[in-house]
Coordinates of N, CA and C in Angstrom, one line a residue:
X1 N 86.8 -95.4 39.8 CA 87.7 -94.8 40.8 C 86.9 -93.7 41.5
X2 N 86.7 -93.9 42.9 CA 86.1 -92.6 43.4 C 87.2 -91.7 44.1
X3 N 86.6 -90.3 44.0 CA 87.1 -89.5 44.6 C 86.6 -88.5 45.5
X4 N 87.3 -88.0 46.4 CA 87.1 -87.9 48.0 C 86.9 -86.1 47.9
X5 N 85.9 -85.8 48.6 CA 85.9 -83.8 48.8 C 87.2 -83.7 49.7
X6 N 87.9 -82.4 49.1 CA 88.6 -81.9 50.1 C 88.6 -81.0 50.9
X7 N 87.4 -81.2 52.0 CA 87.4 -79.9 52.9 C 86.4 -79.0 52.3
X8 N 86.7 -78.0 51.2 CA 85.6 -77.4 49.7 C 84.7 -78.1 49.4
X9 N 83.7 -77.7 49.3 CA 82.6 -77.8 48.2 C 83.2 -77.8 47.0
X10 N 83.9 -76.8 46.8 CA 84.0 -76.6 45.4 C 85.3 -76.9 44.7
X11 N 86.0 -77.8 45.0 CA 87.2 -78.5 44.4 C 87.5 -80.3 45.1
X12 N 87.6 -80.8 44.4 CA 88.0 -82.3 44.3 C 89.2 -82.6 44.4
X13 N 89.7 -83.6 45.7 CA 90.6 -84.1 45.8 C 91.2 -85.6 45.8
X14 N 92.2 -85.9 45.1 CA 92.7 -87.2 44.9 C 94.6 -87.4 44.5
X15 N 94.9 -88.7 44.5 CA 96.3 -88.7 44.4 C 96.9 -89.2 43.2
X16 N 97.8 -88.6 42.5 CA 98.6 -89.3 41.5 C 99.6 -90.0 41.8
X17 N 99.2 -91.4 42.0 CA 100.3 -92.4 42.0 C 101.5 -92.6 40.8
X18 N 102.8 -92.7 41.1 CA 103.8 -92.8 40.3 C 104.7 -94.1 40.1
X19 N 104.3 -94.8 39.9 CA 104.9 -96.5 40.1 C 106.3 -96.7 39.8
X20 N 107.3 -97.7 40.5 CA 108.4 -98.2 40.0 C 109.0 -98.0 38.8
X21 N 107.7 -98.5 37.8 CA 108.0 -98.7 36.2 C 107.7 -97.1 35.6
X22 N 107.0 -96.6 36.4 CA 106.9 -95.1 35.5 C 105.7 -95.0 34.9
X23 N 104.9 -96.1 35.8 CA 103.3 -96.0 35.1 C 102.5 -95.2 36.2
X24 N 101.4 -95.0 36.2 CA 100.7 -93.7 36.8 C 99.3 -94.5 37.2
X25 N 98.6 -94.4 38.8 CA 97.5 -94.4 38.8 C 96.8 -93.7 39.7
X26 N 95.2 -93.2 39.6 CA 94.7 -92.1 40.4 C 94.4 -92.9 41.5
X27 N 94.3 -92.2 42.4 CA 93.3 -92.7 43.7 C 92.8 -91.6 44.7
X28 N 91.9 -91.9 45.6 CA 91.6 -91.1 46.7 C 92.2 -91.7 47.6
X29 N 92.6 -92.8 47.6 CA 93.6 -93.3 48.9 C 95.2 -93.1 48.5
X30 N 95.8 -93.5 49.9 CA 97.6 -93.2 50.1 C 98.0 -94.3 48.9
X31 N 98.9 -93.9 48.5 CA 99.6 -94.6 46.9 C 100.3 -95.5 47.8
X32 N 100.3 -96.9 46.6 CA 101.4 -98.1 47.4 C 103.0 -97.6 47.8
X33 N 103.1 -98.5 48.4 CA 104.8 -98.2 49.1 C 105.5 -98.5 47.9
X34 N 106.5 -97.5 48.5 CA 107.4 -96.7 47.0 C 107.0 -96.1 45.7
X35 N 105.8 -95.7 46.0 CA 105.3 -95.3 44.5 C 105.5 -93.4 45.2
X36 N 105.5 -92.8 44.3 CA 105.8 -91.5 43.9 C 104.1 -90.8 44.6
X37 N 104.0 -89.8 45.2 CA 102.7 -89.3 45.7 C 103.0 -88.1 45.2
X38 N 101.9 -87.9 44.2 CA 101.5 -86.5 43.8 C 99.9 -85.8 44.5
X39 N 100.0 -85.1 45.2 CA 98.3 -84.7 45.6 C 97.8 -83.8 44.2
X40 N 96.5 -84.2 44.1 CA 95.6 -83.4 42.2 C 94.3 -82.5 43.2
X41 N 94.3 -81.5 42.3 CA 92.8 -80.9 42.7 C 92.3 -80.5 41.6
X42 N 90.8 -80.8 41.8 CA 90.0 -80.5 40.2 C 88.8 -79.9 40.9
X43 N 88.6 -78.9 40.0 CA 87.7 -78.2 40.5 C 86.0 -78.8 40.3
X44 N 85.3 -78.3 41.3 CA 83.7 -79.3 41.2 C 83.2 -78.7 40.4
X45 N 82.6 -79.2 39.6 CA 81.9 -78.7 37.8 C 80.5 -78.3 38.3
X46 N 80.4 -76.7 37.9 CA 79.3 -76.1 38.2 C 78.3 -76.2 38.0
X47 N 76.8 -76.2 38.8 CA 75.8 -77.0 38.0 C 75.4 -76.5 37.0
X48 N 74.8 -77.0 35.5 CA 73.8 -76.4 35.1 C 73.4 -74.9 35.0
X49 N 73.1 -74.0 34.2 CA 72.2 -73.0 34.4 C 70.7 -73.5 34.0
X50 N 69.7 -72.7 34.9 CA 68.6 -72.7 34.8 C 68.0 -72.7 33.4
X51 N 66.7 -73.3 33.1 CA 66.4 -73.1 31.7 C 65.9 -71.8 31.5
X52 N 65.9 -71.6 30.3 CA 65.4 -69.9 30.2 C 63.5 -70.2 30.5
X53 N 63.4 -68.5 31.1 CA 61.9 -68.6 31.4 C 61.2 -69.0 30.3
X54 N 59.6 -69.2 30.4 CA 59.0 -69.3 28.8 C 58.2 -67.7 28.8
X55 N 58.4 -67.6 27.4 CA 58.5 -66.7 26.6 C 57.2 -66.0 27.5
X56 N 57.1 -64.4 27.1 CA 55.8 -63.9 27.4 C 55.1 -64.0 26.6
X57 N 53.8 -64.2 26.7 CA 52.4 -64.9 25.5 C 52.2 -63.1 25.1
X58 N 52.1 -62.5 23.8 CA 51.9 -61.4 23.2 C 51.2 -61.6 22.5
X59 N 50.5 -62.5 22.2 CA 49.5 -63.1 21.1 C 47.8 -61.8 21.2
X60 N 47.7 -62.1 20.5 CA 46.1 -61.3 20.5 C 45.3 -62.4 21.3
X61 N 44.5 -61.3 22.2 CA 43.6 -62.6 22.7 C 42.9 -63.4 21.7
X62 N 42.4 -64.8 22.3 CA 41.4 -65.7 21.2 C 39.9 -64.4 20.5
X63 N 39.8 -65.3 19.2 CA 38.7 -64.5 18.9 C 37.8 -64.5 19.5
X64 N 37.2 -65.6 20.2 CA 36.2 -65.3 20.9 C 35.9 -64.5 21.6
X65 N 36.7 -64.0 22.8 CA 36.5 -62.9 23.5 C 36.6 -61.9 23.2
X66 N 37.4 -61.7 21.9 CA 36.9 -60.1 20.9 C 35.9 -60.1 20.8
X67 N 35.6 -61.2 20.4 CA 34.0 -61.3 20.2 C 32.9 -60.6 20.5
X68 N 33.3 -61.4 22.0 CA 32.4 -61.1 23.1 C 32.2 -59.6 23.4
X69 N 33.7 -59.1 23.3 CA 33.7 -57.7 24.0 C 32.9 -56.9 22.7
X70 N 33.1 -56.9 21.6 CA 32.4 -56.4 20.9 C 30.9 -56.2 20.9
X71 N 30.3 -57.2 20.5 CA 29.1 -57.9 20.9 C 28.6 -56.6 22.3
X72 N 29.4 -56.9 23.5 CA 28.8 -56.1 24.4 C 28.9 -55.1 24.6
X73 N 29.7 -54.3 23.7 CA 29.6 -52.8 23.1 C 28.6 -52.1 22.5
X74 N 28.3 -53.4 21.6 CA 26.8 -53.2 20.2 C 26.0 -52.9 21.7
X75 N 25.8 -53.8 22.4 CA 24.4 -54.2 22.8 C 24.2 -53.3 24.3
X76 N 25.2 -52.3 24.5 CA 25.3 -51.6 25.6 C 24.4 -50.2 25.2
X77 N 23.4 -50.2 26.4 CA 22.4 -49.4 26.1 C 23.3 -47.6 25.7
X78 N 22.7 -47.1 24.9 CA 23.2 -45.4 24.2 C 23.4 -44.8 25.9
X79 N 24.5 -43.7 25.8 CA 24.9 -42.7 26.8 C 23.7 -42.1 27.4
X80 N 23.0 -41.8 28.2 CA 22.1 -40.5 28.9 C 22.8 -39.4 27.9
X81 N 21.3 -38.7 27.5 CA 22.3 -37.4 26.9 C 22.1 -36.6 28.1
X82 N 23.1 -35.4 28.0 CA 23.1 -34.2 29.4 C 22.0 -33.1 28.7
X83 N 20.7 -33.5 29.7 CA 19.4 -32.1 30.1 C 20.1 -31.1 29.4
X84 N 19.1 -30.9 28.0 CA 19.4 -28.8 27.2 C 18.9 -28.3 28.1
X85 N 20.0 -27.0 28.5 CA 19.1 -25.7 29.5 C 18.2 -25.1 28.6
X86 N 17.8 -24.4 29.4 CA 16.4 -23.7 28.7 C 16.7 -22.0 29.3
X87 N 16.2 -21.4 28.6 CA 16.7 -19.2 28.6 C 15.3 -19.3 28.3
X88 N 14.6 -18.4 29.2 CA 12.9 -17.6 28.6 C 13.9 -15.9 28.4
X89 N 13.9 -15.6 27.3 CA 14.3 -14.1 26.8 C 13.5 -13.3 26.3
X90 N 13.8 -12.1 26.8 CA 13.0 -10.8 26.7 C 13.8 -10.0 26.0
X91 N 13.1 -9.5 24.8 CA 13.4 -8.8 23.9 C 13.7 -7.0 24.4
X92 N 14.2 -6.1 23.9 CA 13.9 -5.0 24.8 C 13.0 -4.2 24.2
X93 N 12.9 -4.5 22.3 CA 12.0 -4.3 21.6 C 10.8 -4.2 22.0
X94 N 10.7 -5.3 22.8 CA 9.3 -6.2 23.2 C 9.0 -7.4 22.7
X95 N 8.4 -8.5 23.8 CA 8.2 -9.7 23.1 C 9.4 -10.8 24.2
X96 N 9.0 -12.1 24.1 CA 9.6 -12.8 24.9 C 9.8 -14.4 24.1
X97 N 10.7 -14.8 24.6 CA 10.7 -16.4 23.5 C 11.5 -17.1 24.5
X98 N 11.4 -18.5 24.4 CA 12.6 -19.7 24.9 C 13.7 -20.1 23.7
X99 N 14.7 -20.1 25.1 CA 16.2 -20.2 23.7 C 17.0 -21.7 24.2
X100 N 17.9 -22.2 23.6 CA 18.7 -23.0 24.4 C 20.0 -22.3 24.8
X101 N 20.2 -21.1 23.9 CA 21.1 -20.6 24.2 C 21.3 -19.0 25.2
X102 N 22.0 -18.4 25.7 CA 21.9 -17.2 26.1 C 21.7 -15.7 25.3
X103 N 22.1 -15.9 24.1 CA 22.0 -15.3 23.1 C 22.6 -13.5 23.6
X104 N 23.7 -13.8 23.7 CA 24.6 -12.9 24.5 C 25.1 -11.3 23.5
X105 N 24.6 -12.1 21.8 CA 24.8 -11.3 21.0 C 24.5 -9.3 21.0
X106 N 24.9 -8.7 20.8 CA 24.4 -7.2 20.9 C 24.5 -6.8 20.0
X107 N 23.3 -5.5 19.4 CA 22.9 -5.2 18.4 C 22.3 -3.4 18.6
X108 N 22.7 -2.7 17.2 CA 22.2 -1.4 17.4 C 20.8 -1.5 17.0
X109 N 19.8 -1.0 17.6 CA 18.5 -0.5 17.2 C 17.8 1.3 17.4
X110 N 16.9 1.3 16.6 CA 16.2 2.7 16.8 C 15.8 3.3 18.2
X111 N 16.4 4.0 18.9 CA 15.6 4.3 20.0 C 14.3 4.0 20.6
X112 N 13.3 4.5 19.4 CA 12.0 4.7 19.5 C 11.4 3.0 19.7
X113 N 12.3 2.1 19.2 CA 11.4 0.8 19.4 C 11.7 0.0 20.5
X114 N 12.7 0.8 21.2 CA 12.7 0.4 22.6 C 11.7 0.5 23.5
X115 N 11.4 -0.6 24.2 CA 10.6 -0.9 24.8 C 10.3 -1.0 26.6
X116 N 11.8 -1.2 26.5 CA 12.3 -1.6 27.8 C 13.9 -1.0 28.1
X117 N 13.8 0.2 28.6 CA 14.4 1.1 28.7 C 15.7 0.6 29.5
X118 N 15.2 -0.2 30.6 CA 16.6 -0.6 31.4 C 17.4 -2.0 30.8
X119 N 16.9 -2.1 29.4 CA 18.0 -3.1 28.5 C 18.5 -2.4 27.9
X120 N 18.9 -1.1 27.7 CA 19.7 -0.4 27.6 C 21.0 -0.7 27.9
X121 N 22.3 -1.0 26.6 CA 23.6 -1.2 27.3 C 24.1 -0.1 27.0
X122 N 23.8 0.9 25.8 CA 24.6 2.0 25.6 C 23.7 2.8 24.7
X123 N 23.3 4.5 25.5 CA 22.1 5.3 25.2 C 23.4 5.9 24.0
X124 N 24.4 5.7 23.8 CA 25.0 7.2 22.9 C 24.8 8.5 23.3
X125 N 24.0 8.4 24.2 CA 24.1 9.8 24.8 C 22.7 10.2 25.0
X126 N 22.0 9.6 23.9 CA 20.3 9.9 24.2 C 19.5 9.7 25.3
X127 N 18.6 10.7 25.6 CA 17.5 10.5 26.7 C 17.1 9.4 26.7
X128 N 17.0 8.3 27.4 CA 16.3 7.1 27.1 C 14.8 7.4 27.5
X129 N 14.0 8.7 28.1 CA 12.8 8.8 28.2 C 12.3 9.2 27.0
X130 N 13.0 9.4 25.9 CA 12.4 9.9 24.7 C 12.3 9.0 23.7
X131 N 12.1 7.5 24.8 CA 12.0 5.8 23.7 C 10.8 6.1 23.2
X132 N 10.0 7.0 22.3 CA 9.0 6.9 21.4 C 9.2 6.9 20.4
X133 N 8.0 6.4 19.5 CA 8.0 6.5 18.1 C 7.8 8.0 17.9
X134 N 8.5 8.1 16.3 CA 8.6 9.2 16.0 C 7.4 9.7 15.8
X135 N 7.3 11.1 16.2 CA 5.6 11.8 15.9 C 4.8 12.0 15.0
X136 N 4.1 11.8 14.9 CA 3.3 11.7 13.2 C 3.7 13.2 12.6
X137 N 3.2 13.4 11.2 CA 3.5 14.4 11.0 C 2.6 15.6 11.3
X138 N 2.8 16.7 11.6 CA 1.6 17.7 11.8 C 2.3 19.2 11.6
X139 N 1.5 20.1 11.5 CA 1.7 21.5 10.6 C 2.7 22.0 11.9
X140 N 3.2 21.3 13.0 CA 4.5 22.0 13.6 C 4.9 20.9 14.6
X141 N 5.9 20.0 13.3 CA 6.7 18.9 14.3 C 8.0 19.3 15.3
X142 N 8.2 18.3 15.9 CA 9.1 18.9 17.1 C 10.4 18.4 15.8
X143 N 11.4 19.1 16.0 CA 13.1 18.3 15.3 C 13.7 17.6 16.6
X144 N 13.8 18.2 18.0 CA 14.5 17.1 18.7 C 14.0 15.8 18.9
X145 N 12.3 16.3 19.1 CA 11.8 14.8 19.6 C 12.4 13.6 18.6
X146 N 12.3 14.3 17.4 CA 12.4 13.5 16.1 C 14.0 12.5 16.3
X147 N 14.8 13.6 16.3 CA 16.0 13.1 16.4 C 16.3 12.1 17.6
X148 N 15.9 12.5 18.5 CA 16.1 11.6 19.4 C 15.3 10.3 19.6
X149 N 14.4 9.7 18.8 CA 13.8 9.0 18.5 C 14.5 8.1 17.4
X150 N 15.2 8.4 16.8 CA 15.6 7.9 15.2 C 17.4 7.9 15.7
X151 N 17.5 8.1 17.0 CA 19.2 7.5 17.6 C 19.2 6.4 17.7
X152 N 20.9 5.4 17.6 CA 20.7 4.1 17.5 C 20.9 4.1 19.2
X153 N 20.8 2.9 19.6 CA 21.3 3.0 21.4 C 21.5 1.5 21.0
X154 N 22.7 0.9 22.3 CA 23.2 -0.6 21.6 C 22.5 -1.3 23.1
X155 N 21.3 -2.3 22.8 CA 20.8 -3.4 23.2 C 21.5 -5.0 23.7
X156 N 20.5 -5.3 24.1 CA 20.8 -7.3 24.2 C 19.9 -7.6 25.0
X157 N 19.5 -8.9 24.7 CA 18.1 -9.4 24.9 C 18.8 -9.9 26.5
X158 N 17.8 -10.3 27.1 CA 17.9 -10.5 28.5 C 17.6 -11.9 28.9
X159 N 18.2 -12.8 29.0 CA 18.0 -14.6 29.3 C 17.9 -15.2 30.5
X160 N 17.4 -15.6 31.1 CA 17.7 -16.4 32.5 C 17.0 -18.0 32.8
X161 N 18.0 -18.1 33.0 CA 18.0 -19.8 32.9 C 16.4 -20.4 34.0
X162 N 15.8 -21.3 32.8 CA 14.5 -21.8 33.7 C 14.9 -22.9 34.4
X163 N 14.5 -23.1 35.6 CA 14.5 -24.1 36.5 C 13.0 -24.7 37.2
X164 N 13.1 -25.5 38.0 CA 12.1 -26.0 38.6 C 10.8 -26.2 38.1
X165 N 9.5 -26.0 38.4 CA 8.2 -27.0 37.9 C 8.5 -26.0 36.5
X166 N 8.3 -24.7 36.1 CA 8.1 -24.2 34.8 C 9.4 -24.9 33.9
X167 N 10.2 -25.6 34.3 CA 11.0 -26.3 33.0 C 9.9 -27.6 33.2
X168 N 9.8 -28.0 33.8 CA 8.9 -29.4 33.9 C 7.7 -29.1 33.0
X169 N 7.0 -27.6 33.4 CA 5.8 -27.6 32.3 C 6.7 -27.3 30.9
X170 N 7.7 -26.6 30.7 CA 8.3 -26.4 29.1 C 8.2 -27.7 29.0
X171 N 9.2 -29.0 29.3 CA 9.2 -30.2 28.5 C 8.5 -30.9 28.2
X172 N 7.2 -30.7 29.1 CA 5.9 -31.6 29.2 C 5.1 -31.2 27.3
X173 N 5.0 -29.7 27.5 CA 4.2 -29.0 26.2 C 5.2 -29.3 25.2
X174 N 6.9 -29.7 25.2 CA 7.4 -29.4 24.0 C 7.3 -31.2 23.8
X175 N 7.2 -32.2 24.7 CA 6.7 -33.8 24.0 C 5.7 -33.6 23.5
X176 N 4.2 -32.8 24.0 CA 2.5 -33.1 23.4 C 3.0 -32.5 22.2
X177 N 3.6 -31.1 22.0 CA 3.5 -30.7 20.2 C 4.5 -32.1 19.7
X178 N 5.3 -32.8 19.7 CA 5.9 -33.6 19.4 C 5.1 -35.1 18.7
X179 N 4.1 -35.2 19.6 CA 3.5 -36.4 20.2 C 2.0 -35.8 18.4
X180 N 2.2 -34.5 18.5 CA 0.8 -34.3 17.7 C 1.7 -34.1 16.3
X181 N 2.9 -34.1 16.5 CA 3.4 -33.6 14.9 C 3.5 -35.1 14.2
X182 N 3.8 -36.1 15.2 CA 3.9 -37.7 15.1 C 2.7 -38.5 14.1
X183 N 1.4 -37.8 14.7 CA 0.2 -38.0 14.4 C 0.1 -37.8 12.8
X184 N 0.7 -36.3 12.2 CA 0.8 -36.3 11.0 C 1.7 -36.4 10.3
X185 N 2.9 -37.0 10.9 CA 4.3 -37.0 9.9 C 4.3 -38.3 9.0
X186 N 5.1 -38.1 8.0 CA 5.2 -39.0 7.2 C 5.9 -39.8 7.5
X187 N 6.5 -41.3 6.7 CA 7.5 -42.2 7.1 C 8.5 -41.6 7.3
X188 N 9.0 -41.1 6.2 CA 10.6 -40.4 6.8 C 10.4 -39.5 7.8
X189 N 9.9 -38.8 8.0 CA 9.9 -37.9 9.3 C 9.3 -38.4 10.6
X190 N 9.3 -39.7 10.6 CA 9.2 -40.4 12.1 C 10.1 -40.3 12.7
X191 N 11.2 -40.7 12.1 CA 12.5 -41.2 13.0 C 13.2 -40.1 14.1
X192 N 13.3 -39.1 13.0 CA 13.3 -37.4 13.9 C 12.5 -37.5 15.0
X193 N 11.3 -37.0 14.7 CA 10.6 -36.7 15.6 C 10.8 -37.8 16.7
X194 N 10.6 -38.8 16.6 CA 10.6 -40.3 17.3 C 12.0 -40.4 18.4
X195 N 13.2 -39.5 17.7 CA 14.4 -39.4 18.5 C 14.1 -38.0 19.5
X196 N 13.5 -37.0 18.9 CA 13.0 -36.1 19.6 C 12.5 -36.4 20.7
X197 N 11.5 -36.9 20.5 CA 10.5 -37.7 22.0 C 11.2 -38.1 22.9
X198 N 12.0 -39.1 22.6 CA 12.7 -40.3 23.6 C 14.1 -39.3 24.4
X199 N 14.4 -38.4 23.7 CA 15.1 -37.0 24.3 C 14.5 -36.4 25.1
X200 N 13.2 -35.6 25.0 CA 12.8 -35.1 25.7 C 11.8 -35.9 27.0
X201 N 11.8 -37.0 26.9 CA 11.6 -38.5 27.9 C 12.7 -38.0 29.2
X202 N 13.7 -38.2 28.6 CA 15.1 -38.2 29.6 C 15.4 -37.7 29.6
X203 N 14.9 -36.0 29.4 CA 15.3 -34.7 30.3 C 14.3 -34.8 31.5
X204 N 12.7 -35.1 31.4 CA 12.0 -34.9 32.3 C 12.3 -36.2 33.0
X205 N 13.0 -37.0 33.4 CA 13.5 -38.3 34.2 C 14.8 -37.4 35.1
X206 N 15.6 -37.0 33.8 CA 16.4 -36.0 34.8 C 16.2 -34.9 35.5
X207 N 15.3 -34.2 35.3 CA 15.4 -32.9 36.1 C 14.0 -32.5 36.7
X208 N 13.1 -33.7 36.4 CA 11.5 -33.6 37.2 C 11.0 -35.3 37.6
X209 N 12.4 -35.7 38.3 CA 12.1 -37.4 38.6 C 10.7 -37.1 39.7
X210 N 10.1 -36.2 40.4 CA 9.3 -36.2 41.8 C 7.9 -36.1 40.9
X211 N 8.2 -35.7 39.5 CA 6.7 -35.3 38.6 C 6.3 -36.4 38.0
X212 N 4.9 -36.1 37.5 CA 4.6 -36.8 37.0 C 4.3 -36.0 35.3
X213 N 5.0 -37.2 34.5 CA 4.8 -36.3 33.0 C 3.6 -36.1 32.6

């Protein structure tokens, strides 16, 4: 039996025939003469819903490419280490040294072994022209000189960062003593030294590329 759209998309039209005898049949066309006409509407059956998406893949990637990435971790050349600065410091005592650090520390000392009067951070009060050693002894010592000699005054060493060719000559002389300590070191003390070197390689790469080592 087919049946006919009515006008809608979305509902189905057809007729309920009612016959003489009280029997019943559908149609999409006009019912026989003298049969009973009932109009029917059925609604159009919705399509389908869509399938569900597929699933999101959460899996671990395959091993292989852990693999891989691993592998190219091992085999990725070590970081550049970042160029140690270099401090040439002046004692006020006297005397001069290279530091890595600034050595910012401050300290009381004896007047008299000052040496360098304008590293002076705090005289206490004392003449800083009276920075001598105390006077030997003799049949009429002075007491002030004395005293003022044997005052503490509070110091700090004086640092300033080395740059340009004289860091190039520091790093050059600190690989040759390296290169000569190599010569006599034992097995276990290669490795040190041997890391030492290749450090001080690639400070002078970094900061004296125009030199030659």
């Amino acid at each position: 039996m087919m049946f006919a759209l009515a006008g809608s998309a979305s509902a189905i039209s057809f007729q309920e025939c009612i016959l003489a005898d009280g029997s019943k049949i559908f149609t999409d066309q006009p019912c026989p003469k003298n049969a009973k006409e009932l109009p029917r509407f059925i609604a159009d059956p919705k399509p389908p819903p869509p399938p569900p998406a597929d699933p999101v893949d959460t899996a671990a990637p395959p091993t292989e490419v852990a693999n891989t990435d691993e592998e190219t971790r091992k085999n990725a050349p070590p970081p550049v280490p970042k160029p140690r600065k270099r401090y040439r410091c002046i004692r006020p005592e006297g005397g001069d040294y290279v530091s890595n650090t600034t050595h910012d520390e401050t300290r009381w000392v004896p007047l008299w072994k000052v040496e360098r009067p304008n590293l002076i951070l705090d005289s206490g009060g004392a003449d800083v022209q009276a920075a001598k050693r105390p006077p030997v002894a003799s049949a009429k010592p002075n007491p002030e000189k004395a005293e003022a000699s044997s005052r503490l005054v509070l110091v700090r060493d004086q640092c300033l960062l080395v740059t340009g060719s004289e860091l190039c000559t520091m790093i050059r002389t600190e690989r040759r003593q390296v290169e000569e300590k190599l010569a006599a070191a034992s097995e276990s003390q290669r490795p040190q030294l041997e890391a030492e070197g290749n450090q001080l390689d690639l400070e002078f790469v970094a900061s004296c590329k125009t030199q030659t080592p």
